[in-house]
mmCIF file of C-alpha atoms in Angstrom:
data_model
loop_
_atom_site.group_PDB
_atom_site.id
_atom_site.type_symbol
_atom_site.label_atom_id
_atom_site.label_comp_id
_atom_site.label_asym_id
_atom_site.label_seq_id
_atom_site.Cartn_x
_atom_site.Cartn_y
_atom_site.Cartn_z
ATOM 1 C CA UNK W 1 10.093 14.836 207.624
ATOM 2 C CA UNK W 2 13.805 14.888 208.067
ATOM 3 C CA UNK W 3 16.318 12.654 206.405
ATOM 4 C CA UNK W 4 20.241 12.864 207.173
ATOM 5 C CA UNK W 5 23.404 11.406 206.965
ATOM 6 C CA UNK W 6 25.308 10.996 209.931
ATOM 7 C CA UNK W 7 28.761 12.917 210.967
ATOM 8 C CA UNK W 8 31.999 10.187 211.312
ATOM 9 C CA UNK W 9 32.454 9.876 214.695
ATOM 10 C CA UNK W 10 36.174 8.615 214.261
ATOM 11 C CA UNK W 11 38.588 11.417 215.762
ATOM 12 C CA UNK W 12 36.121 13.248 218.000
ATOM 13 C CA UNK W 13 37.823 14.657 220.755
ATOM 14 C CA UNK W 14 37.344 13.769 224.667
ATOM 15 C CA UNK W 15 37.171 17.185 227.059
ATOM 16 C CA UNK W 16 35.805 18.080 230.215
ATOM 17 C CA UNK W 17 33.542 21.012 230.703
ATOM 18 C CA UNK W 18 33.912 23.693 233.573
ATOM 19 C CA UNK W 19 31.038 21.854 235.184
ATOM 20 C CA UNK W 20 32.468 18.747 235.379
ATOM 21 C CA UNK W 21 30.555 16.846 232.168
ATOM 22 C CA UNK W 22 32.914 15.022 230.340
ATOM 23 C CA UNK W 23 32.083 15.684 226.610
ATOM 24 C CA UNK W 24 33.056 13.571 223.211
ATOM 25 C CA UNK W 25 32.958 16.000 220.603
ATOM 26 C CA UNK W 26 34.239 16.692 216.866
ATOM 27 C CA UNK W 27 36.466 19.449 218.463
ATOM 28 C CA UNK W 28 36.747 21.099 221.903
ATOM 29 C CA UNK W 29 34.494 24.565 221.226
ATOM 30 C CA UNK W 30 36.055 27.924 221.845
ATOM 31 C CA UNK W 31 33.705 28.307 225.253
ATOM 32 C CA UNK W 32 34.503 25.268 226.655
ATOM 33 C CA UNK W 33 31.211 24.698 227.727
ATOM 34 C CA UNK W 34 29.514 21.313 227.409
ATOM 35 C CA UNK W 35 25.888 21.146 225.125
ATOM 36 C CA UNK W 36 23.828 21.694 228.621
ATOM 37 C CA UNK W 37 25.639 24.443 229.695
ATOM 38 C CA UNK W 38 25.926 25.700 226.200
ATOM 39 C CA UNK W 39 21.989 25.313 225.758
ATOM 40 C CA UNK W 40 21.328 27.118 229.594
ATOM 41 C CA UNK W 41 22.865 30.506 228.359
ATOM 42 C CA UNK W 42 21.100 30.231 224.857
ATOM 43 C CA UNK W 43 18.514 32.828 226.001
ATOM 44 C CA UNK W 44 20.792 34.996 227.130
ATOM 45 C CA UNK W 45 23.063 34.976 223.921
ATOM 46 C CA UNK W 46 20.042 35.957 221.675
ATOM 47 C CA UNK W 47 20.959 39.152 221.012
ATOM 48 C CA UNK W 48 24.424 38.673 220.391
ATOM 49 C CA UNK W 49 23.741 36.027 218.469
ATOM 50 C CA UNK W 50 21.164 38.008 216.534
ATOM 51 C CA UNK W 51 23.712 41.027 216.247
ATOM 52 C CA UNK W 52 26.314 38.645 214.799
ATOM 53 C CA UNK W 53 24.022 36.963 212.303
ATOM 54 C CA UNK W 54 23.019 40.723 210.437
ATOM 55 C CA UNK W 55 26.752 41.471 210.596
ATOM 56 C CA UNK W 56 27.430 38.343 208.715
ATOM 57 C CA UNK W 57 24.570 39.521 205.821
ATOM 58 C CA UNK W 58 21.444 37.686 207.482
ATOM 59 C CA UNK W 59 17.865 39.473 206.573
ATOM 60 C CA UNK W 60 16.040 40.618 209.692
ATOM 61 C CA UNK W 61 13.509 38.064 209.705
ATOM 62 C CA UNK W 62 16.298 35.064 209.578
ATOM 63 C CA UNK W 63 19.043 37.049 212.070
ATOM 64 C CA UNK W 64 16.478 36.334 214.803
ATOM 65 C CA UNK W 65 16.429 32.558 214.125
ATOM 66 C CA UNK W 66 19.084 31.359 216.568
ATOM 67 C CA UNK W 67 18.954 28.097 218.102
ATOM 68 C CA UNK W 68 17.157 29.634 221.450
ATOM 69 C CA UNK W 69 14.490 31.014 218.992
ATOM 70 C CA UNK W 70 14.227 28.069 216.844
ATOM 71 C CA UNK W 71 13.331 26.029 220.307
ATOM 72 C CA UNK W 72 10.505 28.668 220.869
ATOM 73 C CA UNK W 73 8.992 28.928 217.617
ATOM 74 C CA UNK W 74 9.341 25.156 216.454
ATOM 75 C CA UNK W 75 10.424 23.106 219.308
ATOM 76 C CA UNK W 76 13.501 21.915 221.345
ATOM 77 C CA UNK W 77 16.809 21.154 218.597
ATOM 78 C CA UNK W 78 16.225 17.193 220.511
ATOM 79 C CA UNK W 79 13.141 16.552 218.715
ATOM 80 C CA UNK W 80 15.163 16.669 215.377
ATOM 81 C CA UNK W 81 17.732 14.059 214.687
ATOM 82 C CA UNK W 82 19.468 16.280 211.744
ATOM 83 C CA UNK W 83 19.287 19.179 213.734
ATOM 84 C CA UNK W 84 20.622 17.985 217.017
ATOM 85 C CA UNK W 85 23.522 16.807 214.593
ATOM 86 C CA UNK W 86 24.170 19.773 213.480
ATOM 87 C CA UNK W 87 25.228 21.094 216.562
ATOM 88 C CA UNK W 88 28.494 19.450 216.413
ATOM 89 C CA UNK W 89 29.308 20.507 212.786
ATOM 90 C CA UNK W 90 33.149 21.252 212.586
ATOM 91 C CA UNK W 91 32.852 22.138 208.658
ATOM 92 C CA UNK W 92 36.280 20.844 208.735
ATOM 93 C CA UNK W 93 38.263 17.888 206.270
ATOM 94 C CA UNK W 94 35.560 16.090 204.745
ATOM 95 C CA UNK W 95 32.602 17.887 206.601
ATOM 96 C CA UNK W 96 33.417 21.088 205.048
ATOM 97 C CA UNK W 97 29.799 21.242 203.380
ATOM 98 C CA UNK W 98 26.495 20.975 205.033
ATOM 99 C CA UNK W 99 23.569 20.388 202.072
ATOM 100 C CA UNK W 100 20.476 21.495 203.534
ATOM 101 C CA UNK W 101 17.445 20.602 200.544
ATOM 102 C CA UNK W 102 14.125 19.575 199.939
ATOM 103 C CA UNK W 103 11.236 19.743 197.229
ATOM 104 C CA UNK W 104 8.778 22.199 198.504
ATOM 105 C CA UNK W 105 9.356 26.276 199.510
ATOM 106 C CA UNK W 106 8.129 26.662 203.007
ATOM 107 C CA UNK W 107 10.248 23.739 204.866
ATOM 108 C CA UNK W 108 12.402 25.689 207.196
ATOM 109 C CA UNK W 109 16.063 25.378 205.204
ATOM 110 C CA UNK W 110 16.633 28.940 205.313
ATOM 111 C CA UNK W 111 16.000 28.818 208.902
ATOM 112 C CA UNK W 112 17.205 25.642 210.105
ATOM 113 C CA UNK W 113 20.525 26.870 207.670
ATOM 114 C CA UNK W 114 21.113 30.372 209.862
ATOM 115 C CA UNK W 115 20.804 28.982 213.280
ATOM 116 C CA UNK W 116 23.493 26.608 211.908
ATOM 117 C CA UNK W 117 25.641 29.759 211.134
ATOM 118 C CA UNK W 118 24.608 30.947 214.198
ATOM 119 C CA UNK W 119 26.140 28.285 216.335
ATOM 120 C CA UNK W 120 29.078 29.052 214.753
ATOM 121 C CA UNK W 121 29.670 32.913 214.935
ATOM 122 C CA UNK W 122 29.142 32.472 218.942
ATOM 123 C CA UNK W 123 31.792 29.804 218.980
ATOM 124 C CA UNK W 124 33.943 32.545 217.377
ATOM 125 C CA UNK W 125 33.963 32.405 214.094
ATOM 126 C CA UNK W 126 32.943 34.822 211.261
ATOM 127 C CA UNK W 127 30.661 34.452 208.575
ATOM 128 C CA UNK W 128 28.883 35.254 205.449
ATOM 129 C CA UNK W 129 25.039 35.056 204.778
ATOM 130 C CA UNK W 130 24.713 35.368 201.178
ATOM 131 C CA UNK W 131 21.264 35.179 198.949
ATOM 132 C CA UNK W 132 22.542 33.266 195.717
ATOM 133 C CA UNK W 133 20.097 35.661 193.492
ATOM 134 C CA UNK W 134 21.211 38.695 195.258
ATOM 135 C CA UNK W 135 24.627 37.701 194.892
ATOM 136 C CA UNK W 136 24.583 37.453 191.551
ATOM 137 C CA UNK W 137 22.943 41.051 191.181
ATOM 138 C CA UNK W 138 26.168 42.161 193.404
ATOM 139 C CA UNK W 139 28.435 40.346 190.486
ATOM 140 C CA UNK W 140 26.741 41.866 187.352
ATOM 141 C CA UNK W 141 26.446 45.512 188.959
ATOM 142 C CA UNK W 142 30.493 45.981 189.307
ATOM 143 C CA UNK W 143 29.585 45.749 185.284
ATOM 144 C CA UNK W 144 26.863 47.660 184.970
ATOM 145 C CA UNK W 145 28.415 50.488 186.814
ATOM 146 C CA UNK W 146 31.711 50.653 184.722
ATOM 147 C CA UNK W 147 33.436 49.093 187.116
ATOM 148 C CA UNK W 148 34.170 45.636 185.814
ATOM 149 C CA UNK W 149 36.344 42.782 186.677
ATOM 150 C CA UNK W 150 37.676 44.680 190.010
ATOM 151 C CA UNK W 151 34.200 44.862 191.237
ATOM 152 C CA UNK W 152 33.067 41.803 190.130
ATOM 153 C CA UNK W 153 36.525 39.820 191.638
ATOM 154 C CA UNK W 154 35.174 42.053 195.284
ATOM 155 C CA UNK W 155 32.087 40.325 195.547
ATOM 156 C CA UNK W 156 33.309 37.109 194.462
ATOM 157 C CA UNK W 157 36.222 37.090 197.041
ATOM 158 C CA UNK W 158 34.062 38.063 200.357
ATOM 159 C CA UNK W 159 31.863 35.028 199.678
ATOM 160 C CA UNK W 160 34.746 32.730 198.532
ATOM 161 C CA UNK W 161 37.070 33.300 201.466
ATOM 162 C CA UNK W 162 34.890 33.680 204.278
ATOM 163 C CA UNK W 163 35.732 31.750 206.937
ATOM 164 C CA UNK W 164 32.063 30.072 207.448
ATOM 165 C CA UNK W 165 29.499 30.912 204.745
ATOM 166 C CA UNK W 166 25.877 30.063 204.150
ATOM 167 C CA UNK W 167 24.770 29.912 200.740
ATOM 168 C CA UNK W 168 20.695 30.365 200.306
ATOM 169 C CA UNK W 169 18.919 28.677 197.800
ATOM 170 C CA UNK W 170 21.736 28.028 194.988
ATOM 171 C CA UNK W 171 19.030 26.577 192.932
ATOM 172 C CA UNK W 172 18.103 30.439 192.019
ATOM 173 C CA UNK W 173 20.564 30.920 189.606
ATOM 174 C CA UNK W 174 19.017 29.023 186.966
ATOM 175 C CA UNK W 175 16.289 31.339 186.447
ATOM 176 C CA UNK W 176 19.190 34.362 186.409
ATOM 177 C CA UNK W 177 19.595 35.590 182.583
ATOM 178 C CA UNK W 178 23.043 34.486 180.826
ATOM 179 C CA UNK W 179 22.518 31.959 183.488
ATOM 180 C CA UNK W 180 25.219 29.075 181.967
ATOM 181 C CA UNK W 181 27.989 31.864 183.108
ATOM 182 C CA UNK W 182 27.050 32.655 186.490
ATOM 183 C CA UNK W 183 25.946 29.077 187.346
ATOM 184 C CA UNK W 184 29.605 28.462 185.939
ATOM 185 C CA UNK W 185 30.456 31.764 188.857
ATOM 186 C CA UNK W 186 28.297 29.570 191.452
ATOM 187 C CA UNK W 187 30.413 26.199 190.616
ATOM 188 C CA UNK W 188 33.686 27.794 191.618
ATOM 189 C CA UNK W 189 32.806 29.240 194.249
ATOM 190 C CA UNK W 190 31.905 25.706 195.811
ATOM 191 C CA UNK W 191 35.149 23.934 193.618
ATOM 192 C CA UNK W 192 37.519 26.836 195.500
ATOM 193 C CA UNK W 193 35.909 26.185 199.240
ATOM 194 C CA UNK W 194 36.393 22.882 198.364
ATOM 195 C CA UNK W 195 39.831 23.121 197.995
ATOM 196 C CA UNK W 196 39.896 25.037 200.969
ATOM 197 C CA UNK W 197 38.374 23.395 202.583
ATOM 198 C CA UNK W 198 36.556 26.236 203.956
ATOM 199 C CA UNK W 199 33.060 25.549 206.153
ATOM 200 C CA UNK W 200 30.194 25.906 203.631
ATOM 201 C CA UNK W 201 26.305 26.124 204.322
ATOM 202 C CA UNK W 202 24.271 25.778 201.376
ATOM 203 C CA UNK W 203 20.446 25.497 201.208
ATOM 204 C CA UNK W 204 18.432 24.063 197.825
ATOM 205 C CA UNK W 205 15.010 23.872 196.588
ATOM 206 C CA UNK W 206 16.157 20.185 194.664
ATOM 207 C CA UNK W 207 13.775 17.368 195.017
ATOM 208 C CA UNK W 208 17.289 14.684 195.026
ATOM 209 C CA UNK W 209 20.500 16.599 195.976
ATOM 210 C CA UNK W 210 21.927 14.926 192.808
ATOM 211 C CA UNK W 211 19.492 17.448 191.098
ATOM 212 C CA UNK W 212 22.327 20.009 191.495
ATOM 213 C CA UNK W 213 23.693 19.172 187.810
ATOM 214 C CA UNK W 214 21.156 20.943 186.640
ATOM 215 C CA UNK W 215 22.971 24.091 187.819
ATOM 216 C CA UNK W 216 26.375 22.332 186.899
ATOM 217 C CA UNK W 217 27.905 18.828 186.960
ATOM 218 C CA UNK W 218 30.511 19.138 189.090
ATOM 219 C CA UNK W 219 28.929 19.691 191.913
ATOM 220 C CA UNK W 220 27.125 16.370 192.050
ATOM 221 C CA UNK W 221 30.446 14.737 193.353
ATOM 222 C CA UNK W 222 31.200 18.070 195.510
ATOM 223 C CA UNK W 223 27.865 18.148 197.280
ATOM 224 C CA UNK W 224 28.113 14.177 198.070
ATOM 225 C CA UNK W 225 29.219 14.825 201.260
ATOM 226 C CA UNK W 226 28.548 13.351 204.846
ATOM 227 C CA UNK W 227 25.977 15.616 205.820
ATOM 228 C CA UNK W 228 22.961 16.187 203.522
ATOM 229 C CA UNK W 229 19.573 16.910 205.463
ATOM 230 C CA UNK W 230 16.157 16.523 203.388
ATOM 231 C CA UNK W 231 13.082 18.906 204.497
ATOM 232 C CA UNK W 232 10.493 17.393 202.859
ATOM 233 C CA UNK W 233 6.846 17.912 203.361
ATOM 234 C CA UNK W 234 3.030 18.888 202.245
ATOM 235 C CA UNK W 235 2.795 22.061 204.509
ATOM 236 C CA UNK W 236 4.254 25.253 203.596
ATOM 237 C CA UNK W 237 4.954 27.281 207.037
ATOM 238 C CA UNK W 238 5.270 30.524 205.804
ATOM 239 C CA UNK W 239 1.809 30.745 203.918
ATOM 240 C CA UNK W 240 0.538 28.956 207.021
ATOM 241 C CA UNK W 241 2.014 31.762 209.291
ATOM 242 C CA UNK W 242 0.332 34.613 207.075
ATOM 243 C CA UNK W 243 -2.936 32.907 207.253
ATOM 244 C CA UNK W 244 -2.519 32.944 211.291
ATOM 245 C CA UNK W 245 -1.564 36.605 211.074
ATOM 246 C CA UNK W 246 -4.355 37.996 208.883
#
């Protein structure tokens, strides 16, 4: 089951598309093309789209979860109201965060989280797919190596100034040793893209999304955004795909 708020339509933007659909969108999209046009060249994007998604840090098995791949495996984006919402993310002003969250492992937020970041690099922009536990390794190494602070500020900067950046399963960092400093390290990275108002995807294994004091208070009133999207369910998918496989 999905849950979601909904996107403020005040301000969208009126455009025509090449084919001659008149569109009312959040912004006018660097193709110009109109959702049906957009949605007929899917197929053929899938390997760019793909391509762009491991340049940006995505594991194999999610860089091939675009929204043409997502329509084969699970269904058409139209059957899902959160999901066909998502399409017209801006991750600008007040929609600069997308909380993506549910209860149970298995629901599809990684997934449903990349083809977001997807849609985006093939609009044009660039982005960052970044494992919270593995980017916390990347912070303590620069330390363990010798090489302190400057490797440590390295890491920190590619995932705080990226221009669209999904953040999987922040929740991780509680079970991360000295874990009251680097959920302290996770907290400002979300308090600087705040500022910045810099487009932020960021997936949760949290039961309520208020559940994110647990990894630090301040982000309760940071991740109270417009667009939060519960996964919530009895069936875990992946355990359900190895049983089909073996």
């Amino acid at each position: 089951m999905l849950s979601m708020t909904s996107l403020d339509p005040a301000g969208w933007q009126v455009w025509t598309c090449s084919c001659g659909a008149v569109e009312r969108t959040p912004y006018v999209p660097p193709d110009k093309l109109c959702e049906a046009c957009r949605a007929g060249g899917d197929e053929a994007r899938l390997p760019e789209v793909c391509e762009l998604l491991r340049r940006a840090g995505a594991p194999r098995r999610y860089a091939r979860l675009t929204r043409a791949s997502w329509k084969e495996a699970y269904g058409p984006w139209s059957e899902h109201a959160a999901m066909r919402r998502l399409v017209d993310w801006t991750g600008s002003g007040p929609e600069w965060l997308v909380l993506i969250y549910g209860p149970a492992y298995g629901q599809r937020k990684t997934g449903a989280a990349t083809a977001l970041l997807g849609e985006q690099l093939a609009r044009g922009r660039r982005g960052v797919w970044i494992d919270q536990a593995d980017w916390i390794r990347r912070l303590r190494a620069g330390w363990s190596l010798g090489k302190g602070v400057a490797a440590e500020e390295e890491v920190y900067r590619r995932a705080a100034h990226a221009e669209v950046l999904l953040l999987d399963d922040i929740g991780a960092v509680s079970a991360i040793r000295d874990a009251a400093y680097w959920r302290e390290q996770c907290a400002e990275l979300l308090r600087h893209r705040e500022a910045e108002e810099l487009p932020t995807i960021v997936t949760a294994n949290l039961s309520s999304w208020t559940d994110v004091a647990k990894i630090h208070p301040s982000l309760v009133s940071r991740c109270d955004v417009r667009l939060k999207i519960k996964f919530s369910g009895e069936r875990d998918h992946r355990r359900e795909k190895a049983a089909d496989e073996s």
